[in-house]
Short mmCIF file of C-alpha atoms in Angstrom, two decimals:
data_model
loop_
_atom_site.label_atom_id
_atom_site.label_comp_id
_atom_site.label_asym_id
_atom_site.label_seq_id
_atom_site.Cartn_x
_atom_site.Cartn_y
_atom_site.Cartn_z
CA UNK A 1 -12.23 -10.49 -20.42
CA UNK A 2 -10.85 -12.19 -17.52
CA UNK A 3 -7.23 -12.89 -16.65
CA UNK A 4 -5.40 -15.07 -19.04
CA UNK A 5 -5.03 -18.74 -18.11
CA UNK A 6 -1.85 -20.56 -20.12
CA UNK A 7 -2.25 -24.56 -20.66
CA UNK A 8 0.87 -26.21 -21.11
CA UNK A 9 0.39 -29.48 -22.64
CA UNK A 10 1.76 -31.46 -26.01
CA UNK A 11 -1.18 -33.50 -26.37
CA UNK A 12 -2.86 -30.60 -28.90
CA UNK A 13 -6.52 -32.63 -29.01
CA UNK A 14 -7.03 -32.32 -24.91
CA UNK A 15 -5.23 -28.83 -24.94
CA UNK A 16 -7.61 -27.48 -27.23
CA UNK A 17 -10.76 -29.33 -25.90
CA UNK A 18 -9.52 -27.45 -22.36
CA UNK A 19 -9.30 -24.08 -24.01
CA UNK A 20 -13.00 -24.18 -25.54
CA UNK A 21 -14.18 -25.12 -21.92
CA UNK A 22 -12.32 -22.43 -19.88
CA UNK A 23 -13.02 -19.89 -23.02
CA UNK A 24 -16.92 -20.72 -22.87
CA UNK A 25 -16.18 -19.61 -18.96
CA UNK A 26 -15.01 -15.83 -20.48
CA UNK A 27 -11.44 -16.73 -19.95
CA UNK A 28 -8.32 -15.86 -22.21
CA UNK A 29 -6.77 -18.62 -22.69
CA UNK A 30 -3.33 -19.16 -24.19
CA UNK A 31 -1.46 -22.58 -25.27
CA UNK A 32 2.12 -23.47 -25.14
CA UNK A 33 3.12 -27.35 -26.56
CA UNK A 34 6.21 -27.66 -24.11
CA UNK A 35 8.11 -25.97 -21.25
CA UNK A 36 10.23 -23.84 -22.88
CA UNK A 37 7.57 -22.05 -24.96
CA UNK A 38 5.50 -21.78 -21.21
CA UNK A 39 8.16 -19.87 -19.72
CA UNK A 40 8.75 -17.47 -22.88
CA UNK A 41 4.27 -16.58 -22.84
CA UNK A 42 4.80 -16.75 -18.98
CA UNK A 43 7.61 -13.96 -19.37
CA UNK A 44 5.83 -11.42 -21.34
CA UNK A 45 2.17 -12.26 -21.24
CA UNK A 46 -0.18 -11.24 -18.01
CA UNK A 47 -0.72 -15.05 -17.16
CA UNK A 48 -2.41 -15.60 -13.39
CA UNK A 49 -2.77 -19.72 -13.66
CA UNK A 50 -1.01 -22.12 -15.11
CA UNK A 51 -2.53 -25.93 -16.12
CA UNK A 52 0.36 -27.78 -16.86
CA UNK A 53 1.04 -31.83 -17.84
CA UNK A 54 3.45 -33.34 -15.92
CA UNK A 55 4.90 -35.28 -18.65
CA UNK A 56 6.28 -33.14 -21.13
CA UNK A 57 8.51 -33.21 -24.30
CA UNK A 58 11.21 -31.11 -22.27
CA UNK A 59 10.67 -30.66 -18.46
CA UNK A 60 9.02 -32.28 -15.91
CA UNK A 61 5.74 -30.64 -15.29
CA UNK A 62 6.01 -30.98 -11.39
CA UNK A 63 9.37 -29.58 -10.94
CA UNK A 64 8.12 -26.91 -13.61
CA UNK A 65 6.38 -25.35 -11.07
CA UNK A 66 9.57 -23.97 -9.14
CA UNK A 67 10.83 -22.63 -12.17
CA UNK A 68 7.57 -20.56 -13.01
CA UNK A 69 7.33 -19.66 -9.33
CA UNK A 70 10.78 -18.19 -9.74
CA UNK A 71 9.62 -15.69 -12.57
CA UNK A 72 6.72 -14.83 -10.93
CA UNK A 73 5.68 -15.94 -7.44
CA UNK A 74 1.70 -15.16 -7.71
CA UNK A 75 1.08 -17.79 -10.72
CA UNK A 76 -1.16 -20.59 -9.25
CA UNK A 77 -0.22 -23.84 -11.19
CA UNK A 78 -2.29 -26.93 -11.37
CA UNK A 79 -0.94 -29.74 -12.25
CA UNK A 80 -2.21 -32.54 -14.86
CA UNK A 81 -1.14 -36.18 -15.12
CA UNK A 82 -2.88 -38.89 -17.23
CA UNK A 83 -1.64 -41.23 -14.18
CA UNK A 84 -1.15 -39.90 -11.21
CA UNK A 85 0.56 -41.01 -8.00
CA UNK A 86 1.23 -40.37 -4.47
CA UNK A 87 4.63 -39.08 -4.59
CA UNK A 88 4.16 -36.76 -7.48
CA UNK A 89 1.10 -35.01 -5.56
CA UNK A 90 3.26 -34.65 -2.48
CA UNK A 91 6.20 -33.37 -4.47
CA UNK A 92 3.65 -30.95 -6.73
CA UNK A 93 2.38 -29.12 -3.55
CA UNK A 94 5.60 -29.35 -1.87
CA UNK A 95 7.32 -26.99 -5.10
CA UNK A 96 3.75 -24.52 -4.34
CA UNK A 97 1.12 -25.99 -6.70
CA UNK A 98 -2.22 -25.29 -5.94
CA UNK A 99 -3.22 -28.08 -7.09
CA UNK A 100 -2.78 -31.74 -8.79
CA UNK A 101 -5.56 -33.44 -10.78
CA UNK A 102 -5.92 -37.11 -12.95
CA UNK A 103 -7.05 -36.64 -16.48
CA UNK A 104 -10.03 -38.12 -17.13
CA UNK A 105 -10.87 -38.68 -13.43
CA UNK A 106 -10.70 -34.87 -11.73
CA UNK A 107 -12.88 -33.14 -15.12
CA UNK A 108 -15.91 -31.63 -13.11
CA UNK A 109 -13.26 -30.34 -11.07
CA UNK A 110 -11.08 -27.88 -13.32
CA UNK A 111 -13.69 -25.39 -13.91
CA UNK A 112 -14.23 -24.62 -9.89
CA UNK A 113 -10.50 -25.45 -9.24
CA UNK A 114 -9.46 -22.67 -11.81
CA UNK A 115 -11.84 -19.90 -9.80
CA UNK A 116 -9.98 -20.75 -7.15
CA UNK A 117 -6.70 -20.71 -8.05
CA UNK A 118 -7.37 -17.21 -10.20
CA UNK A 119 -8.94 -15.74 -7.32
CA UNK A 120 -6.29 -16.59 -5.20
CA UNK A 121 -3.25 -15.62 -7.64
CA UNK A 122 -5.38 -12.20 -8.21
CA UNK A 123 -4.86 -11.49 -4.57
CA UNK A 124 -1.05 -12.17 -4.11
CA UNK A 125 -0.41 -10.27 -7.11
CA UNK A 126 -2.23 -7.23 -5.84
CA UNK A 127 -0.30 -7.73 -2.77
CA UNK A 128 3.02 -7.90 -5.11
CA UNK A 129 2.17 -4.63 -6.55
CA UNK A 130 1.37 -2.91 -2.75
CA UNK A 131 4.81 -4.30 -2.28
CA UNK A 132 6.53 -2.64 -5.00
CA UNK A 133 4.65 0.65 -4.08
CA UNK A 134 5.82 0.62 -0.85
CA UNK A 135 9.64 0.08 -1.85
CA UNK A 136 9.09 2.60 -4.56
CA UNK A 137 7.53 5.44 -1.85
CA UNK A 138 10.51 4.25 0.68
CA UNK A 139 13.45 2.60 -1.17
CA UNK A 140 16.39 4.49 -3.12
CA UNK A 141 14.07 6.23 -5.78
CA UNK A 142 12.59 8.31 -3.35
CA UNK A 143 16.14 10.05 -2.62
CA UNK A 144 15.95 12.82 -5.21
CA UNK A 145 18.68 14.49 -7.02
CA UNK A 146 22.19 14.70 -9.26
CA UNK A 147 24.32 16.40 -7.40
CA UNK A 148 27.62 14.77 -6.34
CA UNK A 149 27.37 14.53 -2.99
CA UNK A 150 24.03 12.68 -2.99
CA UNK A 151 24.84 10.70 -5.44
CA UNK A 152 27.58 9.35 -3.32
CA UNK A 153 25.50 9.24 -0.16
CA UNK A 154 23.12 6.98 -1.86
CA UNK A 155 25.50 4.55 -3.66
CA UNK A 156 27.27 4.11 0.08
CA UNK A 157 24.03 3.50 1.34
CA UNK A 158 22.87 1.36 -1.25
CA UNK A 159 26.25 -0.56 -0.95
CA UNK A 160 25.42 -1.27 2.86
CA UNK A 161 22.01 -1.87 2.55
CA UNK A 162 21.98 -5.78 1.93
CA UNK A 163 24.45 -6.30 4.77
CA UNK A 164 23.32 -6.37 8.35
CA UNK A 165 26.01 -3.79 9.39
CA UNK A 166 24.99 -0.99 11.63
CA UNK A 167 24.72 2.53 9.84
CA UNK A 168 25.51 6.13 11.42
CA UNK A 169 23.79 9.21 9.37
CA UNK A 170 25.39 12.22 10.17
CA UNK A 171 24.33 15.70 8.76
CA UNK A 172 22.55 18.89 9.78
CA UNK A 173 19.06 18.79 10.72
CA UNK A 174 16.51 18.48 7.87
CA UNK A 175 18.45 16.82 5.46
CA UNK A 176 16.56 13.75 5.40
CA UNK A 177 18.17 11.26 7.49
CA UNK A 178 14.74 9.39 8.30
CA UNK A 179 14.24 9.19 4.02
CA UNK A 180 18.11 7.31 3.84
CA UNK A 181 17.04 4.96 6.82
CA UNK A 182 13.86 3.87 5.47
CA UNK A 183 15.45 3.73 2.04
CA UNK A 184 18.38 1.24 3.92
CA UNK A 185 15.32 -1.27 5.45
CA UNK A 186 13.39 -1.46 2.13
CA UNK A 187 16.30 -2.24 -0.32
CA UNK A 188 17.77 -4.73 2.75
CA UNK A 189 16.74 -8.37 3.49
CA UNK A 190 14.47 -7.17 6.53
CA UNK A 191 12.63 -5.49 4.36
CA UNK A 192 9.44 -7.08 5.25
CA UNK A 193 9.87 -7.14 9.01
CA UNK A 194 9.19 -3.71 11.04
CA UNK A 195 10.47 -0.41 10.48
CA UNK A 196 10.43 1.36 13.87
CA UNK A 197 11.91 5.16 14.07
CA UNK A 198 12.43 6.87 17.42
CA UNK A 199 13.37 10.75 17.56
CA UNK A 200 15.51 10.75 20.93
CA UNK A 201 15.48 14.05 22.00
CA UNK A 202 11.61 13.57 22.43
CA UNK A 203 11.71 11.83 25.64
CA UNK A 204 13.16 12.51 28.91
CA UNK A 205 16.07 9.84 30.06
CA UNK A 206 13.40 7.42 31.96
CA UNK A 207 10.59 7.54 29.40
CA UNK A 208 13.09 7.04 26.78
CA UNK A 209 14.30 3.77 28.25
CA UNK A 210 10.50 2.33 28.40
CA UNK A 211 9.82 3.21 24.87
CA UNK A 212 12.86 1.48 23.98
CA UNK A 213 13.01 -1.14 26.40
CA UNK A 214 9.69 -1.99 27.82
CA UNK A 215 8.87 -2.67 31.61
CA UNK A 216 7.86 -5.20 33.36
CA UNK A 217 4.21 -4.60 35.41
CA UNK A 218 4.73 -3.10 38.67
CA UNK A 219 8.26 -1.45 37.81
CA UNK A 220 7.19 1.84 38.94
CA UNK A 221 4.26 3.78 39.53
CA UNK A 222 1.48 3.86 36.75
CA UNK A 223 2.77 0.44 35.00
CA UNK A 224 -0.20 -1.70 35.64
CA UNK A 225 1.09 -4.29 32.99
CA UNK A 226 4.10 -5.40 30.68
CA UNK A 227 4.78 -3.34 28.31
CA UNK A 228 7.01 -4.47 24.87
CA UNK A 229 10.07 -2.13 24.05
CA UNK A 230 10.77 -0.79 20.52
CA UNK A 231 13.70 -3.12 20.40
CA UNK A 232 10.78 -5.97 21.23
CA UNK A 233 8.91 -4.59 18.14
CA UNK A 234 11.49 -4.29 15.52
CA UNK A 235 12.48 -7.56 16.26
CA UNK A 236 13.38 -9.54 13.20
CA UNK A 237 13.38 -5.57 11.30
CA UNK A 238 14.83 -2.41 11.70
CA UNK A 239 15.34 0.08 14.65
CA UNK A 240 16.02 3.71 13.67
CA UNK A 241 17.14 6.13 16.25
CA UNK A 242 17.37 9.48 15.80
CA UNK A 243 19.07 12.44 17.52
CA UNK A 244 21.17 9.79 18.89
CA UNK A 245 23.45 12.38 20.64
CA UNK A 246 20.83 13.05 23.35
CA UNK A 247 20.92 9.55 25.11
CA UNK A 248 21.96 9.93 28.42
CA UNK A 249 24.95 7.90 29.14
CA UNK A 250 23.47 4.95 30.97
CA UNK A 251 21.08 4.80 28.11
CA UNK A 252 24.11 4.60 25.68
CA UNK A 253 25.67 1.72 27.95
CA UNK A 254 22.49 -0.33 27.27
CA UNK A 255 22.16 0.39 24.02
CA UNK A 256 26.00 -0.70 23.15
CA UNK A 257 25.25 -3.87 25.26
CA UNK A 258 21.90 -4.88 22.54
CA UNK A 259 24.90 -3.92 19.74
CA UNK A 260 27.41 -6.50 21.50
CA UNK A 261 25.37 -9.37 21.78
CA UNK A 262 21.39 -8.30 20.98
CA UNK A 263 20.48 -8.70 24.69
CA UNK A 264 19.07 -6.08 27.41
CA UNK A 265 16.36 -5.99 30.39
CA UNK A 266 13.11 -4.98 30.59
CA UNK A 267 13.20 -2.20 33.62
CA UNK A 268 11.44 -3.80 36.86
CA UNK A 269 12.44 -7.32 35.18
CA UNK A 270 15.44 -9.69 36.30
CA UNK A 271 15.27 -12.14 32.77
CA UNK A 272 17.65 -11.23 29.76
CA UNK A 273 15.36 -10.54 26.36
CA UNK A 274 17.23 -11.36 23.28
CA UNK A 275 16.48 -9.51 19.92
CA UNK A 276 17.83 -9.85 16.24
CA UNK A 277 17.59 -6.12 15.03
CA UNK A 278 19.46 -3.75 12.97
CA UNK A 279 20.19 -0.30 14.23
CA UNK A 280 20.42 2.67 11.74
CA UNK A 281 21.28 5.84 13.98
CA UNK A 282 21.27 9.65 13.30
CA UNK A 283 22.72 12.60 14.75
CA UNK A 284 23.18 16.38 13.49
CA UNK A 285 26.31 16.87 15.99
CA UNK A 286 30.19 15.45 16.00
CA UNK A 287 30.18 12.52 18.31
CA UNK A 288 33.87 12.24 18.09
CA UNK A 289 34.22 15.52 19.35
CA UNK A 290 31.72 14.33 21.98
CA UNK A 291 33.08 11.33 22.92
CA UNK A 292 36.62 13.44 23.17
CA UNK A 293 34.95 16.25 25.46
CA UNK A 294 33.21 13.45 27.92
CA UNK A 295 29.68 13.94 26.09
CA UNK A 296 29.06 10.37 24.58
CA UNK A 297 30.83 6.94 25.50
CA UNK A 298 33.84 6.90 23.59
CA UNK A 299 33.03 3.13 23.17
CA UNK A 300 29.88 3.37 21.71
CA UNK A 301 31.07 5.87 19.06
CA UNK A 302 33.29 3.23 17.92
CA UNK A 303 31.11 0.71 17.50
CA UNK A 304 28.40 2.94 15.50
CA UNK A 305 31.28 4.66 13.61
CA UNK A 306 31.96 1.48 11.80
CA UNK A 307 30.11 2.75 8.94
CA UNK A 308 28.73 5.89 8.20
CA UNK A 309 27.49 7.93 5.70
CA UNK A 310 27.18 12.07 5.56
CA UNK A 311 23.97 13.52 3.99
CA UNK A 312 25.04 17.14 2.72
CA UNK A 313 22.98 19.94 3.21
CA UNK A 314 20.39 21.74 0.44
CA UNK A 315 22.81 24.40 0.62
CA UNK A 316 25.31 22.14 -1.41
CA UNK A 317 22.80 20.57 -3.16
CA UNK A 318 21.84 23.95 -5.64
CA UNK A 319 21.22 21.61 -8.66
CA UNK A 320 18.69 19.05 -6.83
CA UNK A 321 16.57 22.27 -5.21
CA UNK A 322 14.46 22.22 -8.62
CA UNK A 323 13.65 18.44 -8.47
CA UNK A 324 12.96 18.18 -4.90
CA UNK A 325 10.54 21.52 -5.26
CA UNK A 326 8.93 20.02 -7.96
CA UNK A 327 8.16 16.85 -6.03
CA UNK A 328 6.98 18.53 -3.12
CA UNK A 329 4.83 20.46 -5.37
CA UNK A 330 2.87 17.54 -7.31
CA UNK A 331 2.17 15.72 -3.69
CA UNK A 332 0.70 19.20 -2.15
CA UNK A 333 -1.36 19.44 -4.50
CA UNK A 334 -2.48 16.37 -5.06
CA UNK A 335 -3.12 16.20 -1.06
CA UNK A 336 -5.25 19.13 -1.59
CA UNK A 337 -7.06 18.26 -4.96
CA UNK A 338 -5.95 20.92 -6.82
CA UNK A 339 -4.66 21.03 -10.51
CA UNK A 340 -0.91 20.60 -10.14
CA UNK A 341 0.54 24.42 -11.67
CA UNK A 342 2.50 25.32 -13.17
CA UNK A 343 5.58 27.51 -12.38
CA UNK A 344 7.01 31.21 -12.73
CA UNK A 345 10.90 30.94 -13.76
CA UNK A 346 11.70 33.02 -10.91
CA UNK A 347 10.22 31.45 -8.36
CA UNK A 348 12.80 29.09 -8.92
CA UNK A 349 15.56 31.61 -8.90
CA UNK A 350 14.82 33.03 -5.37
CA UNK A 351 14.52 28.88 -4.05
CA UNK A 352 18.05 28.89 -5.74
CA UNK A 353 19.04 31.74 -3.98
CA UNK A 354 18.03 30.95 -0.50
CA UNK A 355 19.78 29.67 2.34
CA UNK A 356 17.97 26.58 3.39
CA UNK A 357 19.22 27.08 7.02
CA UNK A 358 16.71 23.65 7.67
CA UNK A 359 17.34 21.77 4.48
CA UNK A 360 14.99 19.42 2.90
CA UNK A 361 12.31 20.06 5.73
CA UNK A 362 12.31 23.67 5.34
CA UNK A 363 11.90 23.59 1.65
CA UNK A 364 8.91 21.02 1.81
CA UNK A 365 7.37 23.17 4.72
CA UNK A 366 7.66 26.12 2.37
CA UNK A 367 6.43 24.22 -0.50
CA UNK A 368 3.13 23.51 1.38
CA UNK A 369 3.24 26.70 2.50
CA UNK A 370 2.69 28.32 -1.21
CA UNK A 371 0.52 25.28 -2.23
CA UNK A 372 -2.21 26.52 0.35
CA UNK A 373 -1.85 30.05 -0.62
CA UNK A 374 -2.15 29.19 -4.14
CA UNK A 375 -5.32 30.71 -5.76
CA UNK A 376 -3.91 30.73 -9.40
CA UNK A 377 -3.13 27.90 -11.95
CA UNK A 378 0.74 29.49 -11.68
CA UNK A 379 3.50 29.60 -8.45
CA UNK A 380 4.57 33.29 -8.33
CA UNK A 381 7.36 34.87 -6.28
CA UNK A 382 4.97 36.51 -4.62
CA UNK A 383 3.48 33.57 -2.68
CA UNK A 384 6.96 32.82 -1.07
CA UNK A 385 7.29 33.99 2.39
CA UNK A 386 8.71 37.42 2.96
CA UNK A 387 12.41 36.33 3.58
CA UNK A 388 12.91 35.34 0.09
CA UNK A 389 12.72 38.87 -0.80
CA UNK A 390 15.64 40.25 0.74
CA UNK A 391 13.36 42.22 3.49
CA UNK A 392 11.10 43.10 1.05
CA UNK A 393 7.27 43.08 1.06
CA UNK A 394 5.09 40.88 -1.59
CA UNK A 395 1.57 41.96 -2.64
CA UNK A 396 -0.98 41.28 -0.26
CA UNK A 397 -4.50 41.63 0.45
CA UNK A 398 -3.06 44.42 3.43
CA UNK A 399 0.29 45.52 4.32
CA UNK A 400 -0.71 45.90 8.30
CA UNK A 401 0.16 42.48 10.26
CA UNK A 402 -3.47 41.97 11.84
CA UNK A 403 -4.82 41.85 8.88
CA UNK A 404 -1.81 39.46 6.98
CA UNK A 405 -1.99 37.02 9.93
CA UNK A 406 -6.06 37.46 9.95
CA UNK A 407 -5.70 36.26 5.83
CA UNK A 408 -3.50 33.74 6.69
CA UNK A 409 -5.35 31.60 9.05
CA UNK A 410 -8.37 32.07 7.02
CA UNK A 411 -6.66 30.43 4.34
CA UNK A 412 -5.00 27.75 6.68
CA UNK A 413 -8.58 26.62 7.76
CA UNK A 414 -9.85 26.27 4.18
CA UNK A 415 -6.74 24.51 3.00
CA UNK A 416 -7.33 22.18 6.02
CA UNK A 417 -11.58 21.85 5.76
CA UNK A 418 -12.11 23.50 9.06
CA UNK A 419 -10.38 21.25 10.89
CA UNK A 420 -8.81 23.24 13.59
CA UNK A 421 -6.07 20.92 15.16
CA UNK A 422 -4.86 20.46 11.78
CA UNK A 423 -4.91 24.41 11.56
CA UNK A 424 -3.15 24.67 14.25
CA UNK A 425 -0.55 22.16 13.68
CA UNK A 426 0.41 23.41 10.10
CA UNK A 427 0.75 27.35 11.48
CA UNK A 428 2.52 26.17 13.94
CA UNK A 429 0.87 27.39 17.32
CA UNK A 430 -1.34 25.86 19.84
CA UNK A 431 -4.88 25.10 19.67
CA UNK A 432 -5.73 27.01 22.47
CA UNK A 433 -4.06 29.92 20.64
CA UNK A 434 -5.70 29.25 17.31
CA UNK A 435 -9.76 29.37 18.80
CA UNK A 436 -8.53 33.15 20.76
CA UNK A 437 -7.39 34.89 17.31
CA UNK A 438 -10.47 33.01 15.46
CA UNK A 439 -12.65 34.77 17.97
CA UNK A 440 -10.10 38.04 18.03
CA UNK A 441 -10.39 38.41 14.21
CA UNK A 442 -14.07 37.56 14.00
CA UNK A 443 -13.21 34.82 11.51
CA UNK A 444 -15.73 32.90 10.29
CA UNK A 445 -15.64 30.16 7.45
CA UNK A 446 -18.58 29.47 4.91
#
């Protein structure tokens, strides 16, 4: 059965005739006698196209189209007219028909036209649904947890979110400043323009001020042609820096100067670049103590500090430890196509009990961590790294550390398919590193 097609017409002789034709086609057809019964099958029923009289008993076919396209965008609407004119064609199109056809005259056409407009509604509303996905994997659901604090975080942010004002996230490292930006751009207006993140304390002072910037060809050694700042790209969007407190000063100067008035120079060029751009900024350290001790431009604190939100750390967040494990749990496994486990009571415990020195990051690095050592339908204390256990030592295949580290990587390079770079990223050391203890340990993978 194909995708149901809803005729909207009073006239019940032609709308019936029209039904038997599009049903012969494999269609499922539905049939509403005037607008307002339209809108209620449009409302709950899985309609893709619409064929729709202009003249009906209670709304204007034509400016019917607007109305449906404001319930559900993707619905392709013909329209049909026993005598049609100019002006209403222009106007149909002009409110996003897809098309407008004379009775009588336009017959051979309908069957063809429908394809058409089905295959093209089909398309936009996969495209909704990629849409939704997107804001569901980056918006406000994806910040997990009851407690207090984050609760609060997230309404402020929420609250901010449809304005254009520029946000400051401040909190310890790990606690998922990145998530709350994203989650800012996807519930704002910008939504659909870029999302550009930049971790500061990645790049020297000069590189830093290319990425951001761009340079003109010529500028300095090695820049054989223009090259388009992060500012350039986000233009329109959303520009998310990071570990903002590591800008050098001049840096910060031209940054407060794109806050001012959205304008700033290319290095090597002499013409002004204007961009419209949000900034959402992050920092683990206190900039007002910064900006007090000489550190970071007193001015520029001010300007960022307008609004700003604190993300606490896991530490405070005992009661949300559970959920975000649990999460962190079903997408590790699913990454590695195994059955999702279940889980030991006390595993729980000693997450409750730990630390969480590196937050959110630290507990979804551990939560991989036990995912790839998982060999048994069930997550065990056991599999949790040794500092969970007050000093203690789990079971293992061998207490002595060659052979613990020699178990390990073996089961790093299965989890990963042999793929050594990804090996080496996940334990953490280089590659270089990684192909001496393979050949140290004599390791070798079926």
């Amino acid at each position: 059965m194909k995708s149901s097609i809803l005729i909207i017409d009073d006239e019940v002789k032609l709308s019936e005739l029209m039904a038997r034709i599009l049903m012969l086609e494999g269609y499922h057809v539905i049939q509403a006698p005037n607008a307002k019964a339209g809108l209620r099958i449009i409302e709950r029923e899985d309609v893709r196209v619409v064929l729709s009289d202009v003249k009906l008993p209670d709304a204007n076919g034509v400016e019917l189209v607007q109305r449906i396209k404001q319930i559900k965008p993707y619905i392709e609407i013909i329209n049909l007219t026993a005598f049609g004119t100019i002006s209403d064609g222009v106007l149909a199109i002009k409110n996003g028909a897809f098309d407008y056809l004379t009775k009588g005259d336009d017959n051979d056409r309908i069957i063809p036209l429908v394809s058409k407009a089905l295959d093209k509604a089909n398309l936009q509303y996969h495209i909704n649904e990629l849409q939704n996905e997107v804001e569901a994997q980056h918006g406000f659901p994806i910040v997990l947890g009851q407690s207090p604090a984050i609760l609060e975080a997230a309404e402020l942010a929420k609250k901010v979110a449809c304005t254009d004002a520029t946000v400051l996230l401040l909190g310890e490292t790990g606690t998922g400043k990145e998530v709350f930006a994203e989650a800012i751009h996807y519930e704002s207006l910008r939504k659909d323009k870029p999302f550009v993140a930049v971790n500061c304390s990645a790049f020297s002072k000069e590189l830093l001020e290319s990425e951001l910037f761009g340079y003109k060809a010529g500028a300095f050694t090695g820049a054989i042609k223009d090259k388009k700042g992060l500012f350039e790209e986000a233009n329109g969007g959303t520009i998310f820096l990071d570990e903002l407190g590591e800008m050098s000063h001049d840096l910060q100067a031209k940054l407060l100067r794109v806050l001012e008035n959205g304008t700033f120079i290319k290095i090597g060029e002499t013409r002004t670049i204007k961009v419209n751009v949000r900034l959402i900024a992050a920092t683990n350290r206190d900039l007002q103590k910064e900006s007090e001790d000489g550190h970071f431009r007193l001015d520029l604190f001010y300007r960022l500090s307008g609004f700003s939100i604190v993300l606490p750390p896991l530490r405070d967040r005992i009661g949300d430890i559970e959920v975000l494990a649990r999460h962190f749990i079903k997408l590790y496994s699913a990454k590695v196509k195994k059955k999702q486990p279940d889980v030991d009571e006390n595993f729980f415990k000693l997450l409750n009990q730990h630390k969480w020195n590196g937050n959110i990051r630290e507990l979804k690095n551990v939560i991989e961590r036990v995912i790839i050592l998982m060999d048994e339908p069930i997550l065990t204390p056991k599999l949790l790294p040794n500092e969970f256990h007050n000093g203690g030592y789990y079971d293992l295949v061998a207490l002595d550390l060659d052979s613990v580290e020699r178990h390990h990587i073996r089961r790093v390079l299965k989890y990963v398919k042999g793929n050594k770079s990804e090996a080496a990223r996940v334990l953490g050391i280089g590659l270089a590193t990684l192909y001496r203890k393979i050949e140290e340990y004599h390791i070798i993978m079926n």
